[in-house]
PDB file of C-alpha atoms in Angstrom:
ATOM      1  CA  MET A   8     -19.578 -45.592  31.074  1.00  0.00           C
ATOM      2  CA  LYS A   9     -21.908 -43.125  28.573  1.00  0.00           C
ATOM      3  CA  ARG A  10     -25.671 -45.835  29.041  1.00  0.00           C
ATOM      4  CA  VAL A  11     -24.497 -45.763  33.598  1.00  0.00           C
ATOM      5  CA  ALA A  12     -24.071 -41.897  33.162  1.00  0.00           C
ATOM      6  CA  ARG A  13     -27.719 -41.373  31.786  1.00  0.00           C
ATOM      7  CA  ILE A  14     -29.161 -44.340  33.805  1.00  0.00           C
ATOM      8  CA  THR A  15     -27.731 -42.190  36.764  1.00  0.00           C
ATOM      9  CA  MET A  16     -29.001 -38.952  35.968  1.00  0.00           C
ATOM     10  CA  ALA A  17     -32.047 -40.875  35.237  1.00  0.00           C
ATOM     11  CA  VAL A  18     -32.573 -41.794  38.650  1.00  0.00           C
ATOM     12  CA  ALA A  19     -31.359 -38.313  40.231  1.00  0.00           C
ATOM     13  CA  LEU A  20     -34.154 -36.470  37.937  1.00  0.00           C
ATOM     14  CA  CYS A  21     -37.227 -39.349  39.411  1.00  0.00           C
ATOM     15  CA  ALA A  22     -35.464 -38.458  42.527  1.00  0.00           C
ATOM     16  CA  ALA A  23     -35.894 -34.506  42.191  1.00  0.00           C
ATOM     17  CA  VAL A  24     -39.277 -34.506  41.257  1.00  0.00           C
ATOM     18  CA  ALA A  25     -40.148 -37.195  44.241  1.00  0.00           C
ATOM     19  CA  LEU A  26     -38.136 -35.862  46.660  1.00  0.00           C
ATOM     20  CA  PRO A  27     -39.291 -32.159  47.425  1.00  0.00           C
ATOM     21  CA  ALA A  28     -42.919 -32.876  46.900  1.00  0.00           C
ATOM     22  CA  SER A  29     -42.734 -35.308  49.675  1.00  0.00           C
ATOM     23  CA  ALA A  30     -41.613 -32.079  52.153  1.00  0.00           C
ATOM     24  CA  GLN A  31     -44.631 -31.097  51.890  1.00  0.00           C
ATOM     25  CA  PHE A  32     -46.856 -33.891  53.325  1.00  0.00           C
ATOM     26  CA  ASP A  33     -46.956 -35.167  56.532  1.00  0.00           C
ATOM     27  CA  GLY A  34     -49.771 -37.725  58.488  1.00  0.00           C
ATOM     28  CA  LYS A  35     -52.050 -34.264  58.894  1.00  0.00           C
ATOM     29  CA  GLU A  36     -51.960 -33.584  55.393  1.00  0.00           C
ATOM     30  CA  GLY A  37     -52.413 -37.453  54.566  1.00  0.00           C
ATOM     31  CA  LYS A  38     -49.586 -37.841  52.062  1.00  0.00           C
ATOM     32  CA  ASP A  39     -46.731 -40.141  52.031  1.00  0.00           C
ATOM     33  CA  PHE A  40     -43.314 -41.055  50.442  1.00  0.00           C
ATOM     34  CA  GLY A  41     -41.998 -44.216  49.832  1.00  0.00           C
ATOM     35  CA  LEU A  42     -38.906 -46.084  48.610  1.00  0.00           C
ATOM     36  CA  TRP A  43     -39.135 -49.358  46.289  1.00  0.00           C
ATOM     37  CA  MET A  44     -36.491 -50.993  45.728  1.00  0.00           C
ATOM     38  CA  THR A  45     -36.151 -54.423  43.704  1.00  0.00           C
ATOM     39  CA  ALA A  46     -33.706 -56.998  43.026  1.00  0.00           C
ATOM     40  CA  GLY A  47     -34.943 -60.248  40.518  1.00  0.00           C
ATOM     41  CA  VAL A  48     -33.553 -62.420  38.468  1.00  0.00           C
ATOM     42  CA  GLU A  49     -35.171 -64.229  35.303  1.00  0.00           C
ATOM     43  CA  LYS A  50     -34.251 -67.861  32.984  1.00  0.00           C
ATOM     44  CA  LYS A  51     -35.685 -68.768  29.927  1.00  0.00           C
ATOM     45  CA  LEU A  52     -36.638 -72.066  29.969  1.00  0.00           C
ATOM     46  CA  SER A  53     -37.584 -72.124  26.011  1.00  0.00           C
ATOM     47  CA  LYS A  54     -39.387 -69.944  23.597  1.00  0.00           C
ATOM     48  CA  LYS A  55     -42.874 -70.126  25.177  1.00  0.00           C
ATOM     49  CA  TRP A  56     -41.875 -70.882  29.150  1.00  0.00           C
ATOM     50  CA  SER A  57     -39.705 -68.572  31.967  1.00  0.00           C
ATOM     51  CA  VAL A  58     -39.175 -68.826  35.343  1.00  0.00           C
ATOM     52  CA  GLY A  59     -38.159 -66.128  38.212  1.00  0.00           C
ATOM     53  CA  ALA A  60     -37.531 -64.942  41.666  1.00  0.00           C
ATOM     54  CA  GLU A  61     -37.233 -61.633  42.907  1.00  0.00           C
ATOM     55  CA  PHE A  62     -36.467 -59.497  46.185  1.00  0.00           C
ATOM     56  CA  GLU A  63     -38.118 -56.261  47.279  1.00  0.00           C
ATOM     57  CA  TYR A  64     -37.338 -53.747  50.036  1.00  0.00           C
ATOM     58  CA  ARG A  65     -39.553 -50.744  50.764  1.00  0.00           C
ATOM     59  CA  LEU A  66     -39.155 -47.625  52.793  1.00  0.00           C
ATOM     60  CA  LYS A  67     -41.684 -45.150  54.268  1.00  0.00           C
ATOM     61  CA  ASP A  68     -42.629 -42.323  55.835  1.00  0.00           C
ATOM     62  CA  ASN A  69     -43.575 -43.270  59.630  1.00  0.00           C
ATOM     63  CA  ILE A  70     -44.737 -40.204  61.690  1.00  0.00           C
ATOM     64  CA  GLU A  71     -47.567 -42.137  63.754  1.00  0.00           C
ATOM     65  CA  GLU A  72     -44.271 -43.864  65.429  1.00  0.00           C
ATOM     66  CA  GLY A  73     -42.334 -40.949  65.314  1.00  0.00           C
ATOM     67  CA  LYS A  74     -39.922 -42.413  63.727  1.00  0.00           C
ATOM     68  CA  GLY A  75     -39.890 -39.733  59.955  1.00  0.00           C
ATOM     69  CA  TRP A  76     -38.945 -40.932  56.923  1.00  0.00           C
ATOM     70  CA  GLY A  77     -36.687 -44.041  55.781  1.00  0.00           C
ATOM     71  CA  ALA A  78     -38.893 -46.550  58.248  1.00  0.00           C
ATOM     72  CA  PRO A  79     -39.163 -50.484  56.920  1.00  0.00           C
ATOM     73  CA  SER A  80     -42.547 -50.454  55.967  1.00  0.00           C
ATOM     74  CA  ARG A  81     -42.466 -53.903  53.751  1.00  0.00           C
ATOM     75  CA  TRP A  82     -39.747 -56.797  52.361  1.00  0.00           C
ATOM     76  CA  ASN A  83     -41.347 -59.507  49.844  1.00  0.00           C
ATOM     77  CA  ILE A  84     -39.784 -62.513  48.167  1.00  0.00           C
ATOM     78  CA  ALA A  85     -41.571 -63.798  44.637  1.00  0.00           C
ATOM     79  CA  VAL A  86     -41.438 -66.540  42.452  1.00  0.00           C
ATOM     80  CA  GLY A  87     -43.518 -67.218  39.317  1.00  0.00           C
ATOM     81  CA  VAL A  88     -43.167 -68.822  35.992  1.00  0.00           C
ATOM     82  CA  GLU A  89     -44.273 -67.334  33.003  1.00  0.00           C
ATOM     83  CA  TYR A  90     -45.615 -69.190  29.290  1.00  0.00           C
ATOM     84  CA  LYS A  91     -46.356 -67.286  26.293  1.00  0.00           C
ATOM     85  CA  VAL A  92     -49.465 -68.369  24.717  1.00  0.00           C
ATOM     86  CA  LEU A  93     -48.978 -66.865  21.320  1.00  0.00           C
ATOM     87  CA  SER A  94     -47.614 -63.730  19.494  1.00  0.00           C
ATOM     88  CA  GLY A  95     -48.927 -60.721  22.040  1.00  0.00           C
ATOM     89  CA  LEU A  96     -50.857 -63.086  24.522  1.00  0.00           C
ATOM     90  CA  LYS A  97     -49.169 -64.744  28.195  1.00  0.00           C
ATOM     91  CA  LEU A  98     -49.942 -66.266  30.981  1.00  0.00           C
ATOM     92  CA  ASP A  99     -48.299 -65.422  34.750  1.00  0.00           C
ATOM     93  CA  ALA A 100     -48.704 -67.059  37.722  1.00  0.00           C
ATOM     94  CA  GLY A 101     -47.202 -66.958  41.163  1.00  0.00           C
ATOM     95  CA  TYR A 102     -47.051 -66.829  44.944  1.00  0.00           C
ATOM     96  CA  LYS A 103     -45.335 -63.877  47.267  1.00  0.00           C
ATOM     97  CA  PHE A 104     -44.025 -64.375  50.755  1.00  0.00           C
ATOM     98  CA  MET A 105     -44.427 -60.638  52.450  1.00  0.00           C
ATOM     99  CA  ARG A 106     -43.087 -59.309  56.286  1.00  0.00           C
ATOM    100  CA  ASP A 107     -45.718 -56.032  56.076  1.00  0.00           C
ATOM    101  CA  HIS A 108     -45.436 -53.177  58.743  1.00  0.00           C
ATOM    102  CA  SER A 109     -49.161 -52.257  59.494  1.00  0.00           C
ATOM    103  CA  LEU A 110     -49.772 -48.840  61.317  1.00  0.00           C
ATOM    104  CA  PRO A 111     -52.358 -48.220  63.971  1.00  0.00           C
ATOM    105  CA  GLU A 112     -56.000 -49.674  62.708  1.00  0.00           C
ATOM    106  CA  TRP A 113     -58.957 -48.942  64.301  1.00  0.00           C
ATOM    107  CA  ASN A 114     -61.427 -52.114  65.642  1.00  0.00           C
ATOM    108  CA  GLU A 115     -65.069 -50.975  65.044  1.00  0.00           C
ATOM    109  CA  GLU A 116     -66.519 -53.776  67.607  1.00  0.00           C
ATOM    110  CA  LYS A 117     -64.041 -52.344  70.555  1.00  0.00           C
ATOM    111  CA  GLN A 118     -64.515 -48.366  69.355  1.00  0.00           C
ATOM    112  CA  GLU A 119     -59.872 -48.401  69.466  1.00  0.00           C
ATOM    113  CA  GLU A 120     -56.881 -48.145  67.402  1.00  0.00           C
ATOM    114  CA  THR A 121     -54.605 -51.658  67.748  1.00  0.00           C
ATOM    115  CA  GLU A 122     -51.260 -51.078  68.295  1.00  0.00           C
ATOM    116  CA  ALA A 123     -48.916 -50.884  65.226  1.00  0.00           C
ATOM    117  CA  TYR A 124     -47.347 -54.343  64.342  1.00  0.00           C
ATOM    118  CA  TRP A 125     -45.437 -56.279  61.587  1.00  0.00           C
ATOM    119  CA  GLY A 126     -47.201 -59.115  59.507  1.00  0.00           C
ATOM    120  CA  THR A 127     -46.715 -61.933  57.620  1.00  0.00           C
ATOM    121  CA  LYS A 128     -48.728 -62.234  54.343  1.00  0.00           C
ATOM    122  CA  HIS A 129     -48.999 -65.005  51.930  1.00  0.00           C
ATOM    123  CA  ARG A 130     -50.182 -64.010  48.407  1.00  0.00           C
ATOM    124  CA  VAL A 131     -50.805 -65.777  45.280  1.00  0.00           C
ATOM    125  CA  TYR A 132     -51.856 -64.379  41.995  1.00  0.00           C
ATOM    126  CA  ALA A 133     -52.657 -65.212  37.828  1.00  0.00           C
ATOM    127  CA  SER A 134     -52.785 -63.307  35.254  1.00  0.00           C
ATOM    128  CA  PHE A 135     -52.708 -63.139  31.378  1.00  0.00           C
ATOM    129  CA  THR A 136     -51.218 -59.600  29.496  1.00  0.00           C
ATOM    130  CA  ALA A 137     -52.476 -58.905  25.798  1.00  0.00           C
ATOM    131  CA  THR A 138     -49.835 -56.436  23.983  1.00  0.00           C
ATOM    132  CA  PHE A 139     -49.997 -54.556  20.584  1.00  0.00           C
ATOM    133  CA  LYS A 140     -47.668 -52.885  18.492  1.00  0.00           C
ATOM    134  CA  ALA A 141     -48.186 -50.393  16.539  1.00  0.00           C
ATOM    135  CA  ARG A 142     -44.883 -49.259  15.057  1.00  0.00           C
ATOM    136  CA  ASN A 143     -41.997 -48.244  18.307  1.00  0.00           C
ATOM    137  CA  VAL A 144     -45.392 -48.009  20.339  1.00  0.00           C
ATOM    138  CA  LYS A 145     -46.400 -50.748  23.432  1.00  0.00           C
ATOM    139  CA  PHE A 146     -49.697 -50.782  24.713  1.00  0.00           C
ATOM    140  CA  SER A 147     -50.394 -53.785  27.139  1.00  0.00           C
ATOM    141  CA  LEU A 148     -53.661 -54.792  28.721  1.00  0.00           C
ATOM    142  CA  ARG A 149     -53.227 -56.644  31.922  1.00  0.00           C
ATOM    143  CA  GLU A 150     -55.666 -58.344  33.934  1.00  0.00           C
ATOM    144  CA  ARG A 151     -54.629 -59.665  37.385  1.00  0.00           C
ATOM    145  CA  TRP A 152     -56.324 -61.921  40.197  1.00  0.00           C
ATOM    146  CA  GLN A 153     -54.642 -61.899  43.691  1.00  0.00           C
ATOM    147  CA  TYR A 154     -55.500 -63.527  47.074  1.00  0.00           C
ATOM    148  CA  THR A 155     -53.705 -62.667  49.800  1.00  0.00           C
ATOM    149  CA  TYR A 156     -54.062 -64.444  52.929  1.00  0.00           C
ATOM    150  CA  ARG A 157     -52.259 -62.006  56.358  1.00  0.00           C
ATOM    151  CA  ARG A 158     -52.024 -64.664  59.094  1.00  0.00           C
ATOM    152  CA  GLU A 159     -52.792 -63.791  62.742  1.00  0.00           C
ATOM    153  CA  VAL A 160     -50.391 -61.733  64.924  1.00  0.00           C
ATOM    154  CA  PRO A 161     -50.967 -62.342  68.276  1.00  0.00           C
ATOM    155  CA  ASP A 162     -50.310 -60.363  71.322  1.00  0.00           C
ATOM    156  CA  VAL A 163     -50.796 -56.847  69.358  1.00  0.00           C
ATOM    157  CA  THR A 164     -53.657 -54.762  71.343  1.00  0.00           C
ATOM    158  CA  TYR A 165     -54.112 -54.693  75.026  1.00  0.00           C
ATOM    159  CA  ASP A 166     -57.985 -55.510  75.834  1.00  0.00           C
ATOM    160  CA  TRP A 167     -58.663 -53.231  79.004  1.00  0.00           C
ATOM    161  CA  ASN A 168     -61.867 -55.655  79.401  1.00  0.00           C
ATOM    162  CA  LYS A 169     -60.294 -58.718  79.651  1.00  0.00           C
ATOM    163  CA  ASP A 170     -56.545 -57.399  80.985  1.00  0.00           C
ATOM    164  CA  ARG A 171     -55.160 -58.943  78.904  1.00  0.00           C
ATOM    165  CA  LEU A 172     -53.325 -58.578  75.225  1.00  0.00           C
ATOM    166  CA  GLU A 173     -55.436 -59.749  72.085  1.00  0.00           C
ATOM    167  CA  PRO A 174     -54.230 -60.894  68.866  1.00  0.00           C
ATOM    168  CA  VAL A 175     -54.972 -59.424  65.499  1.00  0.00           C
ATOM    169  CA  LYS A 176     -57.102 -62.088  63.632  1.00  0.00           C
ATOM    170  CA  GLY A 177     -56.088 -63.183  60.223  1.00  0.00           C
ATOM    171  CA  LYS A 178     -57.866 -62.534  57.126  1.00  0.00           C
ATOM    172  CA  GLY A 179     -58.015 -62.972  53.482  1.00  0.00           C
ATOM    173  CA  LYS A 180     -58.524 -60.343  50.723  1.00  0.00           C
ATOM    174  CA  ASN A 181     -59.204 -61.032  46.918  1.00  0.00           C
ATOM    175  CA  VAL A 182     -58.404 -57.965  44.701  1.00  0.00           C
ATOM    176  CA  VAL A 183     -58.819 -58.137  40.990  1.00  0.00           C
ATOM    177  CA  ARG A 184     -55.882 -55.778  39.342  1.00  0.00           C
ATOM    178  CA  SER A 185     -56.174 -54.023  35.479  1.00  0.00           C
ATOM    179  CA  ARG A 186     -53.651 -52.351  34.459  1.00  0.00           C
ATOM    180  CA  LEU A 187     -53.156 -50.454  31.347  1.00  0.00           C
ATOM    181  CA  GLN A 188     -49.985 -49.177  29.753  1.00  0.00           C
ATOM    182  CA  VAL A 189     -48.470 -47.669  26.700  1.00  0.00           C
ATOM    183  CA  SER A 190     -44.411 -47.690  26.516  1.00  0.00           C
ATOM    184  CA  TYR A 191     -41.843 -46.236  23.906  1.00  0.00           C
ATOM    185  CA  ASP A 192     -40.773 -49.844  22.386  1.00  0.00           C
ATOM    186  CA  LYS A 193     -38.248 -48.650  19.352  1.00  0.00           C
ATOM    187  CA  LYS A 194     -36.201 -51.918  17.719  1.00  0.00           C
ATOM    188  CA  LYS A 195     -32.623 -52.469  19.441  1.00  0.00           C
ATOM    189  CA  ALA A 196     -32.959 -49.049  21.878  1.00  0.00           C
ATOM    190  CA  TRP A 197     -31.239 -49.780  25.270  1.00  0.00           C
ATOM    191  CA  TYR A 198     -34.295 -47.622  26.947  1.00  0.00           C
ATOM    192  CA  GLU A 199     -37.988 -47.960  26.697  1.00  0.00           C
ATOM    193  CA  PRO A 200     -39.979 -45.172  28.767  1.00  0.00           C
ATOM    194  CA  TYR A 201     -43.742 -45.917  29.722  1.00  0.00           C
ATOM    195  CA  ALA A 202     -46.440 -44.767  31.456  1.00  0.00           C
ATOM    196  CA  SER A 203     -49.605 -46.864  33.153  1.00  0.00           C
ATOM    197  CA  VAL A 204     -52.474 -46.651  34.715  1.00  0.00           C
ATOM    198  CA  GLU A 205     -53.466 -49.365  37.523  1.00  0.00           C
ATOM    199  CA  VAL A 206     -57.185 -50.213  38.897  1.00  0.00           C
ATOM    200  CA  TYR A 207     -57.330 -52.128  42.252  1.00  0.00           C
ATOM    201  CA  ILE A 208     -61.130 -53.981  42.727  1.00  0.00           C
ATOM    202  CA  ALA A 209     -61.837 -55.464  46.068  1.00  0.00           C
ATOM    203  CA  ASP A 210     -65.656 -55.153  47.518  1.00  0.00           C
ATOM    204  CA  GLY A 211     -65.310 -51.660  45.587  1.00  0.00           C
ATOM    205  CA  LEU A 212     -62.580 -49.882  44.208  1.00  0.00           C
ATOM    206  CA  ASP A 213     -59.480 -50.319  46.314  1.00  0.00           C
ATOM    207  CA  LYS A 214     -57.007 -47.712  44.630  1.00  0.00           C
ATOM    208  CA  MET A 215     -55.733 -46.453  42.003  1.00  0.00           C
ATOM    209  CA  ARG A 216     -51.628 -46.737  41.003  1.00  0.00           C
ATOM    210  CA  TYR A 217     -50.156 -44.246  38.205  1.00  0.00           C
ATOM    211  CA  THR A 218     -47.178 -44.708  37.408  1.00  0.00           C
ATOM    212  CA  ALA A 219     -44.589 -43.415  34.764  1.00  0.00           C
ATOM    213  CA  GLY A 220     -41.020 -44.557  34.279  1.00  0.00           C
ATOM    214  CA  CYS A 221     -38.498 -46.168  32.286  1.00  0.00           C
ATOM    215  CA  GLU A 222     -36.362 -49.551  31.579  1.00  0.00           C
ATOM    216  CA  PHE A 223     -33.101 -49.457  30.983  1.00  0.00           C
ATOM    217  CA  LYS A 224     -31.232 -51.794  29.028  1.00  0.00           C
ATOM    218  CA  LEU A 225     -27.472 -52.020  29.982  1.00  0.00           C
ATOM    219  CA  ASN A 226     -26.617 -54.938  28.016  1.00  0.00           C
ATOM    220  CA  LYS A 227     -28.424 -58.788  26.673  1.00  0.00           C
ATOM    221  CA  HIS A 228     -28.638 -59.953  30.579  1.00  0.00           C
ATOM    222  CA  ASN A 229     -28.490 -56.840  32.618  1.00  0.00           C
ATOM    223  CA  ALA A 230     -31.520 -54.201  33.395  1.00  0.00           C
ATOM    224  CA  VAL A 231     -32.439 -51.114  35.567  1.00  0.00           C
ATOM    225  CA  ASP A 232     -35.871 -49.761  35.962  1.00  0.00           C
ATOM    226  CA  VAL A 233     -36.697 -46.200  37.350  1.00  0.00           C
ATOM    227  CA  PHE A 234     -39.944 -45.276  38.144  1.00  0.00           C
ATOM    228  CA  TYR A 235     -42.254 -42.280  39.891  1.00  0.00           C
ATOM    229  CA  ARG A 236     -45.370 -43.569  41.487  1.00  0.00           C
ATOM    230  CA  TYR A 237     -48.403 -42.101  42.963  1.00  0.00           C
ATOM    231  CA  GLU A 238     -51.087 -44.306  44.821  1.00  0.00           C
ATOM    232  CA  ASP A 239     -54.561 -43.016  45.050  1.00  0.00           C
ATOM    233  CA  LEU A 240     -56.400 -44.715  48.532  1.00  0.00           C
ATOM    234  CA  TYR A 241     -59.831 -45.011  48.355  1.00  0.00           C
ATOM    235  CA  GLU A 242     -60.700 -47.926  50.910  1.00  0.00           C
ATOM    236  CA  ASN A 243     -58.143 -50.239  52.524  1.00  0.00           C
ATOM    237  CA  ASP A 244     -57.730 -51.956  55.571  1.00  0.00           C
ATOM    238  CA  ASN A 245     -55.870 -49.803  57.497  1.00  0.00           C
ATOM    239  CA  TYR A 246     -57.186 -46.757  57.376  1.00  0.00           C
ATOM    240  CA  ASN A 247     -54.333 -44.601  58.950  1.00  0.00           C
ATOM    241  CA  ASN A 248     -52.575 -45.885  55.289  1.00  0.00           C
ATOM    242  CA  ARG A 249     -52.319 -42.372  52.881  1.00  0.00           C
ATOM    243  CA  ASP A 250     -52.051 -42.029  48.894  1.00  0.00           C
ATOM    244  CA  SER A 251     -48.480 -41.903  48.459  1.00  0.00           C
ATOM    245  CA  HIS A 252     -45.990 -40.248  46.216  1.00  0.00           C
ATOM    246  CA  ILE A 253     -43.422 -43.606  45.792  1.00  0.00           C
ATOM    247  CA  LEU A 254     -39.370 -43.668  43.713  1.00  0.00           C
ATOM    248  CA  GLY A 255     -38.407 -46.737  42.500  1.00  0.00           C
ATOM    249  CA  VAL A 256     -35.650 -48.654  41.695  1.00  0.00           C
ATOM    250  CA  GLY A 257     -34.688 -51.948  40.219  1.00  0.00           C
ATOM    251  CA  TYR A 258     -31.952 -54.724  39.000  1.00  0.00           C
ATOM    252  CA  LYS A 259     -32.822 -57.594  36.672  1.00  0.00           C
ATOM    253  CA  PHE A 260     -30.627 -59.913  35.614  1.00  0.00           C
ATOM    254  CA  LYS A 261     -31.854 -62.748  32.636  1.00  0.00           C
ATOM    255  CA  PHE A 262     -30.064 -65.560  31.429  1.00  0.00           C
TER     256      PHE A 262
END
């Protein structure tokens, strides 16, 4: 019970930091606030191989459509496999199916905005993670490549010249993600605080992601992750997307 109480306090602390900050931001200031929730399962097949699956649901501000805070922005289902090459080095790969809400986008050719819409995306990724531990401090570097394809979305925006609705064409995007993370990993401890910086590179610098959080191990099979994240956008397909303050809560079951 004490462990559950401490985890509840950690969630409340993250909310106390993030929620007041979110109240200061609106569309004019270019900031956003989001809540990301995940639930995952992981199965260890052997000493080297493991597989997993995860469901994620995201909420965010949606001032442009007058819906205020708490509007759904994305949900996705992911499956992946991990292989431990040796101590301190692992490889992983996976697939993610996403339903994503896009804000109005600027069409350079027509010099007009599209409508907001829900679209389907498919993503594949592959990465390696190198880990080094010095006493109770663990450093890890993850290098990941991902390719995301957004399917064509029919009848999104009205073309006044042709007097008909036009689709948003499908397109793909390659991104390289580099993440450096440091955590306090004391042996037999039921908690593991961490902080990380991640860089997204597409044609140029796409965005930066700064995260601070803690993983709480309820027991051998169950763990809860709580984090605060700030996303700083540089280049993005959707010009109405904004820098974001994010509160995240995740649950994982291992067996």
